[in-house]
């Protein structure tokens, strides 16, 4: 499945983050899927009433113009796991 990010009509509705000072001893965890999200719940989009949780996290790469020429390439690893919680009592 492919998902696309479309520009929002609201200025500042999307926020992108960049971590230029991360060290080899640090990591970043991204939630890939949440069954409580609007898209996962069949609503068609996230952020609608009752489905405020984001279904997934958009992430990307970009060319960094401030990277010195000849710098070693970035190293990355992707690990996927499944976390299952017992159903919450209502």
PDB file of C-alpha atoms in Angstrom:
ATOM      1  CA  UNK A   1       0.000   0.000   0.000  1.00  0.00           C
ATOM      2  CA  UNK A   2       1.151   3.535  -0.713  1.00  0.00           C
ATOM      3  CA  UNK A   3       0.072   6.648   1.134  1.00  0.00           C
ATOM      4  CA  UNK A   4       0.725  10.198   0.040  1.00  0.00           C
ATOM      5  CA  UNK A   5       0.994  13.486   1.894  1.00  0.00           C
ATOM      6  CA  UNK A   6      -0.965  16.272   0.280  1.00  0.00           C
ATOM      7  CA  UNK A   7      -0.297  19.904   1.137  1.00  0.00           C
ATOM      8  CA  UNK A   8      -2.772  21.212   3.672  1.00  0.00           C
ATOM      9  CA  UNK A   9      -4.866  24.268   2.909  1.00  0.00           C
ATOM     10  CA  UNK A  10      -4.083  25.465   6.430  1.00  0.00           C
ATOM     11  CA  UNK A  11      -0.673  27.090   6.793  1.00  0.00           C
ATOM     12  CA  UNK A  12       1.365  25.279   9.427  1.00  0.00           C
ATOM     13  CA  UNK A  13      -0.983  22.273   9.604  1.00  0.00           C
ATOM     14  CA  UNK A  14       1.879  19.895   8.819  1.00  0.00           C
ATOM     15  CA  UNK A  15       5.048  19.866  10.894  1.00  0.00           C
ATOM     16  CA  UNK A  16       8.304  18.288   9.796  1.00  0.00           C
ATOM     17  CA  UNK A  17      11.225  17.608  12.132  1.00  0.00           C
ATOM     18  CA  UNK A  18      14.910  17.146  11.446  1.00  0.00           C
ATOM     19  CA  UNK A  19      17.486  15.896  13.969  1.00  0.00           C
ATOM     20  CA  UNK A  20      20.851  17.207  12.747  1.00  0.00           C
ATOM     21  CA  UNK A  21      22.742  16.597  16.008  1.00  0.00           C
ATOM     22  CA  UNK A  22      21.834  12.944  16.633  1.00  0.00           C
ATOM     23  CA  UNK A  23      24.761  10.801  17.693  1.00  0.00           C
ATOM     24  CA  UNK A  24      25.476   7.099  17.163  1.00  0.00           C
ATOM     25  CA  UNK A  25      24.294   6.530  20.766  1.00  0.00           C
ATOM     26  CA  UNK A  26      20.799   7.911  20.088  1.00  0.00           C
ATOM     27  CA  UNK A  27      17.818   6.478  18.279  1.00  0.00           C
ATOM     28  CA  UNK A  28      14.491   7.708  16.994  1.00  0.00           C
ATOM     29  CA  UNK A  29      11.328   5.634  17.260  1.00  0.00           C
ATOM     30  CA  UNK A  30       8.515   6.175  14.748  1.00  0.00           C
ATOM     31  CA  UNK A  31       5.074   4.656  15.166  1.00  0.00           C
ATOM     32  CA  UNK A  32       4.327   2.934  11.866  1.00  0.00           C
ATOM     33  CA  UNK A  33       0.689   1.982  12.459  1.00  0.00           C
ATOM     34  CA  UNK A  34      -1.996   2.550  15.083  1.00  0.00           C
ATOM     35  CA  UNK A  35      -5.292   0.699  14.800  1.00  0.00           C
ATOM     36  CA  UNK A  36      -7.045   3.564  16.656  1.00  0.00           C
ATOM     37  CA  UNK A  37      -6.331   5.992  13.787  1.00  0.00           C
ATOM     38  CA  UNK A  38      -9.054   7.234  11.482  1.00  0.00           C
ATOM     39  CA  UNK A  39      -7.689   5.554   8.361  1.00  0.00           C
ATOM     40  CA  UNK A  40      -7.296   2.240  10.196  1.00  0.00           C
ATOM     41  CA  UNK A  41     -10.809   2.642  11.610  1.00  0.00           C
ATOM     42  CA  UNK A  42     -12.331   3.039   8.145  1.00  0.00           C
ATOM     43  CA  UNK A  43     -13.150   6.734   8.526  1.00  0.00           C
ATOM     44  CA  UNK A  44     -11.011   7.649   5.525  1.00  0.00           C
ATOM     45  CA  UNK A  45      -8.767  10.196   7.216  1.00  0.00           C
ATOM     46  CA  UNK A  46      -7.101  10.931  10.525  1.00  0.00           C
ATOM     47  CA  UNK A  47      -8.006  13.855  12.746  1.00  0.00           C
ATOM     48  CA  UNK A  48     -11.769  13.598  12.464  1.00  0.00           C
ATOM     49  CA  UNK A  49     -13.844  13.599  15.645  1.00  0.00           C
ATOM     50  CA  UNK A  50     -13.502  10.301  17.447  1.00  0.00           C
ATOM     51  CA  UNK A  51     -10.376   9.408  15.453  1.00  0.00           C
ATOM     52  CA  UNK A  52      -7.860  12.031  16.554  1.00  0.00           C
ATOM     53  CA  UNK A  53      -5.040   9.479  16.741  1.00  0.00           C
ATOM     54  CA  UNK A  54      -2.792   9.366  13.709  1.00  0.00           C
ATOM     55  CA  UNK A  55      -2.859   5.996  11.952  1.00  0.00           C
ATOM     56  CA  UNK A  56       0.768   6.174  10.850  1.00  0.00           C
ATOM     57  CA  UNK A  57       3.834   8.382  10.737  1.00  0.00           C
ATOM     58  CA  UNK A  58       5.026   9.877   7.472  1.00  0.00           C
ATOM     59  CA  UNK A  59       8.804   9.838   7.213  1.00  0.00           C
ATOM     60  CA  UNK A  60      11.164  10.658   4.396  1.00  0.00           C
ATOM     61  CA  UNK A  61      14.704  11.457   3.359  1.00  0.00           C
ATOM     62  CA  UNK A  62      16.088  14.587   1.761  1.00  0.00           C
ATOM     63  CA  UNK A  63      19.296  15.947   0.308  1.00  0.00           C
ATOM     64  CA  UNK A  64      21.042  18.074   2.920  1.00  0.00           C
ATOM     65  CA  UNK A  65      22.809  20.983   1.186  1.00  0.00           C
ATOM     66  CA  UNK A  66      24.914  21.645   4.304  1.00  0.00           C
ATOM     67  CA  UNK A  67      26.465  18.151   4.285  1.00  0.00           C
ATOM     68  CA  UNK A  68      30.204  18.381   3.552  1.00  0.00           C
ATOM     69  CA  UNK A  69      31.377  16.850   0.278  1.00  0.00           C
ATOM     70  CA  UNK A  70      32.864  13.402   0.843  1.00  0.00           C
ATOM     71  CA  UNK A  71      31.103  12.878   4.188  1.00  0.00           C
ATOM     72  CA  UNK A  72      30.431   9.201   4.971  1.00  0.00           C
ATOM     73  CA  UNK A  73      26.897   8.053   4.184  1.00  0.00           C
ATOM     74  CA  UNK A  74      24.348   7.934   6.961  1.00  0.00           C
ATOM     75  CA  UNK A  75      23.663   4.520   8.494  1.00  0.00           C
ATOM     76  CA  UNK A  76      20.134   3.426   9.230  1.00  0.00           C
ATOM     77  CA  UNK A  77      18.342   0.286  10.335  1.00  0.00           C
ATOM     78  CA  UNK A  78      14.651  -0.482  10.289  1.00  0.00           C
ATOM     79  CA  UNK A  79      13.214  -2.897  12.822  1.00  0.00           C
ATOM     80  CA  UNK A  80       9.545  -3.793  12.897  1.00  0.00           C
ATOM     81  CA  UNK A  81       7.684  -5.302  15.797  1.00  0.00           C
ATOM     82  CA  UNK A  82       4.078  -5.778  16.754  1.00  0.00           C
ATOM     83  CA  UNK A  83       2.758  -4.594  20.110  1.00  0.00           C
ATOM     84  CA  UNK A  84      -0.646  -5.833  21.215  1.00  0.00           C
ATOM     85  CA  UNK A  85      -2.509  -4.518  24.243  1.00  0.00           C
ATOM     86  CA  UNK A  86      -5.495  -6.150  25.827  1.00  0.00           C
ATOM     87  CA  UNK A  87      -8.757  -4.442  24.932  1.00  0.00           C
ATOM     88  CA  UNK A  88      -9.499  -1.476  27.196  1.00  0.00           C
ATOM     89  CA  UNK A  89     -12.552  -1.805  29.361  1.00  0.00           C
ATOM     90  CA  UNK A  90     -15.214   0.765  28.483  1.00  0.00           C
TER      91      UNK A  90
END
